[in-house]
Amino acid sequence: MSGLLQGFLEALGALSGRVQSSVVQLYTDPAQLSSGDIVVLGASVFCVTVVVLWTCSGGDGIRKVKIRPNFTPGKVYYHAIPPCKSIPCLSSFGLKLETYMRMADIPYEASSDFVQGPKGQIPWIEYNGQAMGDSNLIIEFLNKEKGVDLNQSLSDADKAVSR
């Protein structure tokens, strides 16, 4: 058994060396990559992607998130990735949601924590004691709840183009 494990580790070390040299080749002179190097790089990217998705996935169901007990009725508590210098949110979905709330004059309190929402995603909101995820669903919900329509000045043709 020890010999089998040692053989596996040696093969893994050799593969790691080949991946490393292929990555260097990819950045220095990609035209010189052989088809075998491209296959090794592709397989490596695939394996890393699978591992990252597997470890970061939060499941398919609805998560139970901790809601603040003392909330202000009608106020949105917005959870997102912390801001970075002049960018309010590094996530495009968070940036979209925060921009929407600013344009619609919806009062909100930003919370820069990395706590995932009910769908295992960031951003998410708390509103009147309920948690909600998915920026598109949040925007639709707030449109109905707050009576906001940022598209009211658009013609039907403009609305069709914007979808």
Short mmCIF file of N, CA and C in Angstrom, two decimals:
data_model
loop_
_atom_site.label_atom_id
_atom_site.label_comp_id
_atom_site.label_asym_id
_atom_site.label_seq_id
_atom_site.Cartn_x
_atom_site.Cartn_y
_atom_site.Cartn_z
N MET A 1 0.82 -1.20 0.00
CA MET A 1 0.00 0.00 0.00
C MET A 1 0.86 1.26 0.00
N SER A 2 1.96 1.22 0.74
CA SER A 2 2.85 2.37 0.82
C SER A 2 3.49 2.66 -0.54
N GLY A 3 3.83 1.63 -1.28
CA GLY A 3 4.41 1.81 -2.61
C GLY A 3 3.42 2.43 -3.57
N LEU A 4 2.15 2.03 -3.45
CA LEU A 4 1.10 2.59 -4.30
C LEU A 4 0.91 4.07 -4.01
N LEU A 5 0.91 4.42 -2.72
CA LEU A 5 0.75 5.81 -2.34
C LEU A 5 1.95 6.64 -2.81
N GLN A 6 3.14 6.09 -2.67
CA GLN A 6 4.34 6.81 -3.09
C GLN A 6 4.33 7.01 -4.61
N GLY A 7 3.92 6.00 -5.35
CA GLY A 7 3.81 6.12 -6.81
C GLY A 7 2.80 7.18 -7.21
N PHE A 8 1.68 7.23 -6.49
CA PHE A 8 0.65 8.23 -6.77
C PHE A 8 1.18 9.63 -6.51
N LEU A 9 1.88 9.81 -5.39
CA LEU A 9 2.43 11.12 -5.05
C LEU A 9 3.49 11.57 -6.06
N GLU A 10 4.31 10.63 -6.55
CA GLU A 10 5.31 10.96 -7.56
C GLU A 10 4.64 11.38 -8.86
N ALA A 11 3.59 10.66 -9.25
CA ALA A 11 2.86 11.01 -10.47
C ALA A 11 2.19 12.38 -10.32
N LEU A 12 1.65 12.65 -9.15
CA LEU A 12 1.02 13.94 -8.88
C LEU A 12 2.04 15.06 -8.93
N GLY A 13 3.24 14.81 -8.40
CA GLY A 13 4.32 15.80 -8.46
C GLY A 13 4.75 16.08 -9.89
N ALA A 14 4.84 15.03 -10.70
CA ALA A 14 5.22 15.21 -12.10
C ALA A 14 4.14 15.99 -12.85
N LEU A 15 2.88 15.68 -12.58
CA LEU A 15 1.78 16.40 -13.22
C LEU A 15 1.78 17.86 -12.79
N SER A 16 2.05 18.11 -11.52
CA SER A 16 2.11 19.48 -11.01
C SER A 16 3.23 20.25 -11.72
N GLY A 17 4.38 19.62 -11.91
CA GLY A 17 5.48 20.26 -12.63
C GLY A 17 5.11 20.57 -14.06
N ARG A 18 4.39 19.66 -14.70
CA ARG A 18 3.98 19.88 -16.09
C ARG A 18 2.97 21.02 -16.19
N VAL A 19 2.03 21.06 -15.22
CA VAL A 19 1.06 22.15 -15.22
C VAL A 19 1.77 23.48 -15.03
N GLN A 20 2.71 23.52 -14.10
CA GLN A 20 3.44 24.75 -13.83
C GLN A 20 4.22 25.22 -15.08
N SER A 21 4.90 24.31 -15.74
CA SER A 21 5.65 24.70 -16.94
C SER A 21 4.70 25.11 -18.08
N SER A 22 3.52 24.47 -18.15
CA SER A 22 2.55 24.84 -19.18
C SER A 22 1.99 26.23 -18.94
N VAL A 23 1.76 26.57 -17.66
CA VAL A 23 1.25 27.90 -17.34
C VAL A 23 2.30 28.95 -17.70
N VAL A 24 3.56 28.69 -17.37
CA VAL A 24 4.64 29.62 -17.73
C VAL A 24 4.70 29.76 -19.24
N GLN A 25 4.59 28.66 -19.96
CA GLN A 25 4.61 28.69 -21.42
C GLN A 25 3.42 29.46 -21.96
N LEU A 26 2.27 29.32 -21.32
CA LEU A 26 1.06 30.01 -21.75
C LEU A 26 1.25 31.52 -21.68
N TYR A 27 1.92 31.99 -20.64
CA TYR A 27 2.12 33.43 -20.48
C TYR A 27 3.31 33.97 -21.28
N THR A 28 4.31 33.15 -21.53
CA THR A 28 5.49 33.65 -22.25
C THR A 28 5.36 33.49 -23.76
N ASP A 29 5.00 32.29 -24.22
CA ASP A 29 4.89 32.05 -25.66
C ASP A 29 3.81 31.02 -25.92
N PRO A 30 2.54 31.44 -25.92
CA PRO A 30 1.44 30.49 -26.05
C PRO A 30 1.41 29.74 -27.38
N ALA A 31 2.05 30.27 -28.41
CA ALA A 31 2.05 29.60 -29.71
C ALA A 31 2.85 28.29 -29.67
N GLN A 32 3.75 28.15 -28.71
CA GLN A 32 4.60 26.97 -28.61
C GLN A 32 3.98 25.85 -27.76
N LEU A 33 2.77 26.07 -27.25
CA LEU A 33 2.11 25.03 -26.44
C LEU A 33 1.74 23.83 -27.31
N SER A 34 2.03 22.66 -26.82
CA SER A 34 1.63 21.45 -27.54
C SER A 34 0.18 21.12 -27.20
N SER A 35 -0.43 20.25 -27.98
CA SER A 35 -1.82 19.87 -27.70
C SER A 35 -1.92 19.16 -26.35
N GLY A 36 -0.89 18.41 -25.97
CA GLY A 36 -0.88 17.74 -24.66
C GLY A 36 -0.86 18.74 -23.53
N ASP A 37 -0.08 19.83 -23.69
CA ASP A 37 -0.05 20.88 -22.68
C ASP A 37 -1.40 21.56 -22.55
N ILE A 38 -2.07 21.78 -23.68
CA ILE A 38 -3.39 22.42 -23.66
C ILE A 38 -4.39 21.52 -22.94
N VAL A 39 -4.32 20.21 -23.19
CA VAL A 39 -5.22 19.27 -22.51
C VAL A 39 -4.96 19.28 -21.00
N VAL A 40 -3.69 19.29 -20.60
CA VAL A 40 -3.34 19.31 -19.17
C VAL A 40 -3.85 20.60 -18.53
N LEU A 41 -3.66 21.74 -19.20
CA LEU A 41 -4.16 23.01 -18.67
C LEU A 41 -5.68 23.02 -18.57
N GLY A 42 -6.36 22.53 -19.60
CA GLY A 42 -7.81 22.48 -19.58
C GLY A 42 -8.34 21.59 -18.46
N ALA A 43 -7.71 20.42 -18.29
CA ALA A 43 -8.13 19.52 -17.22
C ALA A 43 -7.87 20.14 -15.86
N SER A 44 -6.76 20.86 -15.72
CA SER A 44 -6.45 21.51 -14.46
C SER A 44 -7.47 22.59 -14.14
N VAL A 45 -7.80 23.41 -15.12
CA VAL A 45 -8.80 24.46 -14.92
C VAL A 45 -10.14 23.84 -14.55
N PHE A 46 -10.51 22.77 -15.23
CA PHE A 46 -11.77 22.08 -14.92
C PHE A 46 -11.78 21.57 -13.48
N CYS A 47 -10.69 20.92 -13.07
CA CYS A 47 -10.62 20.37 -11.71
C CYS A 47 -10.68 21.46 -10.66
N VAL A 48 -9.96 22.55 -10.88
CA VAL A 48 -9.98 23.65 -9.92
C VAL A 48 -11.38 24.25 -9.85
N THR A 49 -12.02 24.42 -10.99
CA THR A 49 -13.38 24.97 -11.01
C THR A 49 -14.34 24.08 -10.24
N VAL A 50 -14.26 22.78 -10.45
CA VAL A 50 -15.14 21.85 -9.74
C VAL A 50 -14.91 21.94 -8.24
N VAL A 51 -13.65 21.97 -7.82
CA VAL A 51 -13.34 22.04 -6.39
C VAL A 51 -13.86 23.35 -5.80
N VAL A 52 -13.65 24.47 -6.48
CA VAL A 52 -14.11 25.75 -5.97
C VAL A 52 -15.64 25.77 -5.87
N LEU A 53 -16.31 25.33 -6.92
CA LEU A 53 -17.77 25.32 -6.88
C LEU A 53 -18.31 24.38 -5.81
N TRP A 54 -17.65 23.25 -5.64
CA TRP A 54 -18.09 22.28 -4.65
C TRP A 54 -17.92 22.82 -3.23
N THR A 55 -16.79 23.48 -2.98
CA THR A 55 -16.55 23.98 -1.63
C THR A 55 -17.33 25.25 -1.34
N CYS A 56 -17.64 26.03 -2.36
CA CYS A 56 -18.33 27.30 -2.14
C CYS A 56 -19.84 27.20 -2.28
N SER A 57 -20.33 26.10 -2.81
CA SER A 57 -21.78 26.00 -3.00
C SER A 57 -22.45 25.84 -1.66
N GLY A 58 -23.55 26.52 -1.54
CA GLY A 58 -24.25 26.48 -0.27
C GLY A 58 -25.48 25.61 -0.31
N GLY A 59 -25.65 24.80 -1.30
CA GLY A 59 -26.85 23.99 -1.40
C GLY A 59 -27.90 24.69 -2.24
N ASP A 60 -28.94 23.96 -2.54
CA ASP A 60 -29.97 24.51 -3.41
C ASP A 60 -31.15 25.10 -2.65
N GLY A 61 -31.27 24.76 -1.38
CA GLY A 61 -32.44 25.17 -0.63
C GLY A 61 -32.34 26.57 -0.07
N ILE A 62 -33.40 26.94 0.62
CA ILE A 62 -33.45 28.23 1.28
C ILE A 62 -32.71 28.11 2.60
N ARG A 63 -31.86 29.08 2.88
CA ARG A 63 -31.09 29.08 4.11
C ARG A 63 -31.83 29.86 5.19
N LYS A 64 -31.59 29.46 6.39
CA LYS A 64 -32.11 30.19 7.54
C LYS A 64 -31.06 31.23 7.91
N VAL A 65 -31.37 32.50 7.77
CA VAL A 65 -30.44 33.56 8.11
C VAL A 65 -30.90 34.25 9.38
N LYS A 66 -29.95 34.80 10.09
CA LYS A 66 -30.25 35.49 11.34
C LYS A 66 -30.73 36.90 11.02
N ILE A 67 -31.96 37.18 11.39
CA ILE A 67 -32.57 38.48 11.14
C ILE A 67 -32.44 39.33 12.41
N ARG A 68 -32.19 40.62 12.24
CA ARG A 68 -32.07 41.49 13.41
C ARG A 68 -33.44 41.61 14.09
N PRO A 69 -33.47 41.49 15.42
CA PRO A 69 -34.75 41.53 16.14
C PRO A 69 -35.35 42.93 16.19
N ASN A 70 -34.52 43.96 16.21
CA ASN A 70 -35.02 45.34 16.32
C ASN A 70 -34.86 46.04 14.99
N PHE A 71 -35.80 45.83 14.09
CA PHE A 71 -35.72 46.46 12.78
C PHE A 71 -36.68 47.64 12.73
N THR A 72 -36.36 48.58 11.88
CA THR A 72 -37.23 49.72 11.64
C THR A 72 -38.17 49.36 10.50
N PRO A 73 -39.48 49.39 10.75
CA PRO A 73 -40.42 49.04 9.67
C PRO A 73 -40.24 49.95 8.46
N GLY A 74 -40.23 49.35 7.29
CA GLY A 74 -40.10 50.09 6.04
C GLY A 74 -38.68 50.39 5.63
N LYS A 75 -37.71 50.04 6.47
CA LYS A 75 -36.31 50.29 6.15
C LYS A 75 -35.67 49.03 5.59
N VAL A 76 -34.85 49.20 4.58
CA VAL A 76 -34.15 48.08 3.95
C VAL A 76 -32.77 47.96 4.58
N TYR A 77 -32.44 46.76 5.02
CA TYR A 77 -31.10 46.45 5.52
C TYR A 77 -30.40 45.64 4.43
N TYR A 78 -29.41 46.25 3.85
CA TYR A 78 -28.76 45.74 2.65
C TYR A 78 -27.44 45.08 3.02
N HIS A 79 -27.28 43.80 2.70
CA HIS A 79 -26.06 43.05 3.00
C HIS A 79 -25.30 42.79 1.70
N ALA A 80 -24.03 43.24 1.67
CA ALA A 80 -23.24 43.08 0.45
C ALA A 80 -21.76 43.00 0.79
N ILE A 81 -20.96 42.86 -0.24
CA ILE A 81 -19.51 42.86 -0.10
C ILE A 81 -19.09 44.28 0.29
N PRO A 82 -18.10 44.43 1.17
CA PRO A 82 -17.68 45.77 1.59
C PRO A 82 -17.21 46.63 0.41
N PRO A 83 -17.40 47.95 0.52
CA PRO A 83 -16.95 48.84 -0.56
C PRO A 83 -15.43 48.87 -0.67
N CYS A 84 -14.97 49.28 -1.84
CA CYS A 84 -13.53 49.36 -2.11
C CYS A 84 -13.24 50.73 -2.70
N LYS A 85 -12.64 51.60 -1.91
CA LYS A 85 -12.31 52.98 -2.30
C LYS A 85 -13.54 53.67 -2.88
N SER A 86 -13.56 53.93 -4.17
CA SER A 86 -14.67 54.68 -4.76
C SER A 86 -15.78 53.79 -5.32
N ILE A 87 -15.63 52.47 -5.20
CA ILE A 87 -16.64 51.55 -5.72
C ILE A 87 -17.51 51.09 -4.55
N PRO A 88 -18.82 51.35 -4.59
CA PRO A 88 -19.67 50.99 -3.46
C PRO A 88 -19.76 49.48 -3.20
N CYS A 89 -19.62 48.68 -4.25
CA CYS A 89 -19.70 47.23 -4.09
C CYS A 89 -18.93 46.57 -5.23
N LEU A 90 -18.12 45.57 -4.90
CA LEU A 90 -17.34 44.90 -5.92
C LEU A 90 -18.18 43.91 -6.74
N SER A 91 -19.31 43.51 -6.22
CA SER A 91 -20.21 42.60 -6.93
C SER A 91 -21.08 43.39 -7.89
N SER A 92 -21.19 42.93 -9.12
CA SER A 92 -22.05 43.65 -10.09
C SER A 92 -23.51 43.62 -9.65
N PHE A 93 -23.93 42.52 -9.02
CA PHE A 93 -25.32 42.44 -8.56
C PHE A 93 -25.56 43.40 -7.40
N GLY A 94 -24.58 43.48 -6.51
CA GLY A 94 -24.69 44.42 -5.39
C GLY A 94 -24.67 45.86 -5.87
N LEU A 95 -23.83 46.15 -6.84
CA LEU A 95 -23.75 47.50 -7.41
C LEU A 95 -25.07 47.87 -8.06
N LYS A 96 -25.66 46.93 -8.78
CA LYS A 96 -26.96 47.17 -9.42
C LYS A 96 -28.03 47.47 -8.38
N LEU A 97 -28.08 46.66 -7.32
CA LEU A 97 -29.10 46.82 -6.29
C LEU A 97 -28.92 48.13 -5.53
N GLU A 98 -27.68 48.44 -5.17
CA GLU A 98 -27.44 49.67 -4.42
C GLU A 98 -27.73 50.90 -5.28
N THR A 99 -27.36 50.86 -6.55
CA THR A 99 -27.67 51.97 -7.47
C THR A 99 -29.17 52.15 -7.61
N TYR A 100 -29.89 51.04 -7.72
CA TYR A 100 -31.35 51.10 -7.82
C TYR A 100 -31.94 51.78 -6.58
N MET A 101 -31.49 51.37 -5.39
CA MET A 101 -32.06 51.94 -4.16
C MET A 101 -31.73 53.43 -4.05
N ARG A 102 -30.56 53.84 -4.52
CA ARG A 102 -30.23 55.27 -4.52
C ARG A 102 -31.11 56.04 -5.50
N MET A 103 -31.27 55.50 -6.71
CA MET A 103 -32.09 56.18 -7.72
C MET A 103 -33.55 56.27 -7.30
N ALA A 104 -34.05 55.25 -6.60
CA ALA A 104 -35.45 55.20 -6.20
C ALA A 104 -35.68 55.89 -4.86
N ASP A 105 -34.64 56.46 -4.25
CA ASP A 105 -34.74 57.11 -2.94
C ASP A 105 -35.33 56.20 -1.88
N ILE A 106 -34.90 54.96 -1.89
CA ILE A 106 -35.34 53.99 -0.88
C ILE A 106 -34.33 54.02 0.25
N PRO A 107 -34.77 54.34 1.47
CA PRO A 107 -33.82 54.38 2.59
C PRO A 107 -33.31 52.98 2.91
N TYR A 108 -31.99 52.88 3.05
CA TYR A 108 -31.40 51.58 3.36
C TYR A 108 -30.19 51.77 4.26
N GLU A 109 -29.87 50.71 4.95
CA GLU A 109 -28.67 50.69 5.79
C GLU A 109 -27.79 49.56 5.28
N ALA A 110 -26.58 49.94 4.86
CA ALA A 110 -25.67 48.95 4.31
C ALA A 110 -24.93 48.22 5.42
N SER A 111 -24.77 46.92 5.23
CA SER A 111 -24.03 46.09 6.16
C SER A 111 -22.97 45.36 5.35
N SER A 112 -21.71 45.60 5.67
CA SER A 112 -20.62 45.01 4.89
C SER A 112 -20.10 43.74 5.55
N ASP A 113 -20.94 42.76 5.61
CA ASP A 113 -20.51 41.48 6.17
C ASP A 113 -20.58 40.43 5.06
N PHE A 114 -19.88 39.36 5.26
CA PHE A 114 -19.86 38.32 4.24
C PHE A 114 -20.84 37.20 4.56
N VAL A 115 -21.92 37.53 5.24
CA VAL A 115 -22.94 36.53 5.56
C VAL A 115 -23.80 36.32 4.33
N GLN A 116 -23.94 35.06 3.93
CA GLN A 116 -24.75 34.76 2.76
C GLN A 116 -26.23 34.84 3.12
N GLY A 117 -27.02 35.21 2.13
CA GLY A 117 -28.45 35.38 2.33
C GLY A 117 -29.21 34.07 2.24
N PRO A 118 -30.53 34.16 2.15
CA PRO A 118 -31.37 32.96 2.15
C PRO A 118 -31.16 32.05 0.94
N LYS A 119 -30.63 32.57 -0.14
CA LYS A 119 -30.36 31.73 -1.31
C LYS A 119 -28.88 31.39 -1.42
N GLY A 120 -28.12 31.67 -0.36
CA GLY A 120 -26.69 31.38 -0.37
C GLY A 120 -25.90 32.36 -1.20
N GLN A 121 -26.45 33.56 -1.39
CA GLN A 121 -25.81 34.55 -2.25
C GLN A 121 -25.64 35.87 -1.52
N ILE A 122 -24.78 36.70 -2.06
CA ILE A 122 -24.64 38.08 -1.66
C ILE A 122 -24.87 38.89 -2.92
N PRO A 123 -25.63 39.93 -2.96
CA PRO A 123 -26.28 40.66 -1.89
C PRO A 123 -27.64 40.09 -1.53
N TRP A 124 -28.12 40.52 -0.38
CA TRP A 124 -29.46 40.19 0.06
C TRP A 124 -29.94 41.29 0.98
N ILE A 125 -31.24 41.31 1.25
CA ILE A 125 -31.79 42.37 2.10
C ILE A 125 -32.63 41.76 3.21
N GLU A 126 -32.81 42.56 4.23
CA GLU A 126 -33.82 42.31 5.26
C GLU A 126 -34.84 43.43 5.13
N TYR A 127 -36.10 43.08 5.14
CA TYR A 127 -37.14 44.10 5.04
C TYR A 127 -38.32 43.65 5.89
N ASN A 128 -38.66 44.45 6.87
CA ASN A 128 -39.77 44.15 7.80
C ASN A 128 -39.66 42.75 8.39
N GLY A 129 -38.47 42.37 8.79
CA GLY A 129 -38.27 41.08 9.45
C GLY A 129 -38.17 39.88 8.54
N GLN A 130 -38.09 40.10 7.24
CA GLN A 130 -37.97 39.00 6.29
C GLN A 130 -36.68 39.17 5.48
N ALA A 131 -36.04 38.04 5.18
CA ALA A 131 -34.83 38.06 4.37
C ALA A 131 -35.18 37.70 2.93
N MET A 132 -34.49 38.36 1.99
CA MET A 132 -34.75 38.10 0.58
C MET A 132 -33.44 38.18 -0.19
N GLY A 133 -33.23 37.23 -1.11
CA GLY A 133 -32.04 37.21 -1.94
C GLY A 133 -32.39 37.39 -3.40
N ASP A 134 -31.38 37.46 -4.26
CA ASP A 134 -31.48 37.62 -5.71
C ASP A 134 -31.85 39.06 -6.05
N SER A 135 -30.89 39.79 -6.58
CA SER A 135 -31.06 41.22 -6.83
C SER A 135 -32.25 41.53 -7.73
N ASN A 136 -32.51 40.73 -8.75
CA ASN A 136 -33.66 40.99 -9.62
C ASN A 136 -34.97 40.85 -8.86
N LEU A 137 -35.09 39.80 -8.05
CA LEU A 137 -36.32 39.62 -7.26
C LEU A 137 -36.47 40.72 -6.22
N ILE A 138 -35.36 41.15 -5.65
CA ILE A 138 -35.42 42.23 -4.66
C ILE A 138 -35.92 43.52 -5.32
N ILE A 139 -35.41 43.83 -6.50
CA ILE A 139 -35.84 45.05 -7.20
C ILE A 139 -37.32 44.97 -7.54
N GLU A 140 -37.78 43.83 -8.03
CA GLU A 140 -39.22 43.68 -8.33
C GLU A 140 -40.05 43.83 -7.06
N PHE A 141 -39.60 43.23 -5.97
CA PHE A 141 -40.31 43.32 -4.69
C PHE A 141 -40.39 44.77 -4.21
N LEU A 142 -39.25 45.47 -4.25
CA LEU A 142 -39.23 46.86 -3.78
C LEU A 142 -40.05 47.77 -4.69
N ASN A 143 -40.08 47.48 -5.99
CA ASN A 143 -40.94 48.25 -6.90
C ASN A 143 -42.39 48.18 -6.45
N LYS A 144 -42.85 46.97 -6.14
CA LYS A 144 -44.24 46.78 -5.71
C LYS A 144 -44.47 47.34 -4.30
N GLU A 145 -43.55 47.06 -3.40
CA GLU A 145 -43.70 47.44 -2.00
C GLU A 145 -43.66 48.96 -1.82
N LYS A 146 -42.76 49.63 -2.51
CA LYS A 146 -42.57 51.07 -2.36
C LYS A 146 -43.29 51.89 -3.43
N GLY A 147 -43.92 51.21 -4.40
CA GLY A 147 -44.63 51.91 -5.46
C GLY A 147 -43.69 52.69 -6.38
N VAL A 148 -42.55 52.12 -6.65
CA VAL A 148 -41.52 52.79 -7.47
C VAL A 148 -41.55 52.20 -8.88
N ASP A 149 -41.46 53.09 -9.87
CA ASP A 149 -41.31 52.65 -11.25
C ASP A 149 -40.33 53.59 -11.94
N LEU A 150 -39.09 53.17 -12.00
CA LEU A 150 -38.06 54.00 -12.63
C LEU A 150 -38.21 54.05 -14.15
N ASN A 151 -39.06 53.18 -14.70
CA ASN A 151 -39.26 53.12 -16.14
C ASN A 151 -40.50 53.87 -16.60
N GLN A 152 -41.15 54.63 -15.72
CA GLN A 152 -42.42 55.27 -16.09
C GLN A 152 -42.29 56.28 -17.21
N SER A 153 -41.11 56.89 -17.36
CA SER A 153 -40.94 57.88 -18.43
C SER A 153 -40.58 57.25 -19.77
N LEU A 154 -40.37 55.93 -19.79
CA LEU A 154 -39.99 55.26 -21.03
C LEU A 154 -41.23 54.89 -21.85
N SER A 155 -41.07 54.92 -23.16
CA SER A 155 -42.15 54.46 -24.04
C SER A 155 -42.18 52.93 -24.03
N ASP A 156 -43.23 52.35 -24.57
CA ASP A 156 -43.32 50.89 -24.64
C ASP A 156 -42.17 50.31 -25.46
N ALA A 157 -41.78 51.00 -26.53
CA ALA A 157 -40.67 50.53 -27.36
C ALA A 157 -39.36 50.57 -26.58
N ASP A 158 -39.17 51.65 -25.79
CA ASP A 158 -37.95 51.72 -24.98
C ASP A 158 -37.92 50.63 -23.92
N LYS A 159 -39.07 50.34 -23.31
CA LYS A 159 -39.13 49.28 -22.32
C LYS A 159 -38.82 47.92 -22.94
N ALA A 160 -39.29 47.71 -24.14
CA ALA A 160 -39.03 46.44 -24.82
C ALA A 160 -37.54 46.28 -25.15
N VAL A 161 -36.91 47.37 -25.56
CA VAL A 161 -35.49 47.32 -25.87
C VAL A 161 -34.66 47.09 -24.62
N SER A 162 -35.09 47.66 -23.50
CA SER A 162 -34.30 47.56 -22.27
C SER A 162 -34.37 46.18 -21.65
N ARG A 163 -35.31 45.38 -21.98
CA ARG A 163 -35.42 44.02 -21.42
C ARG A 163 -34.43 43.15 -22.12
#
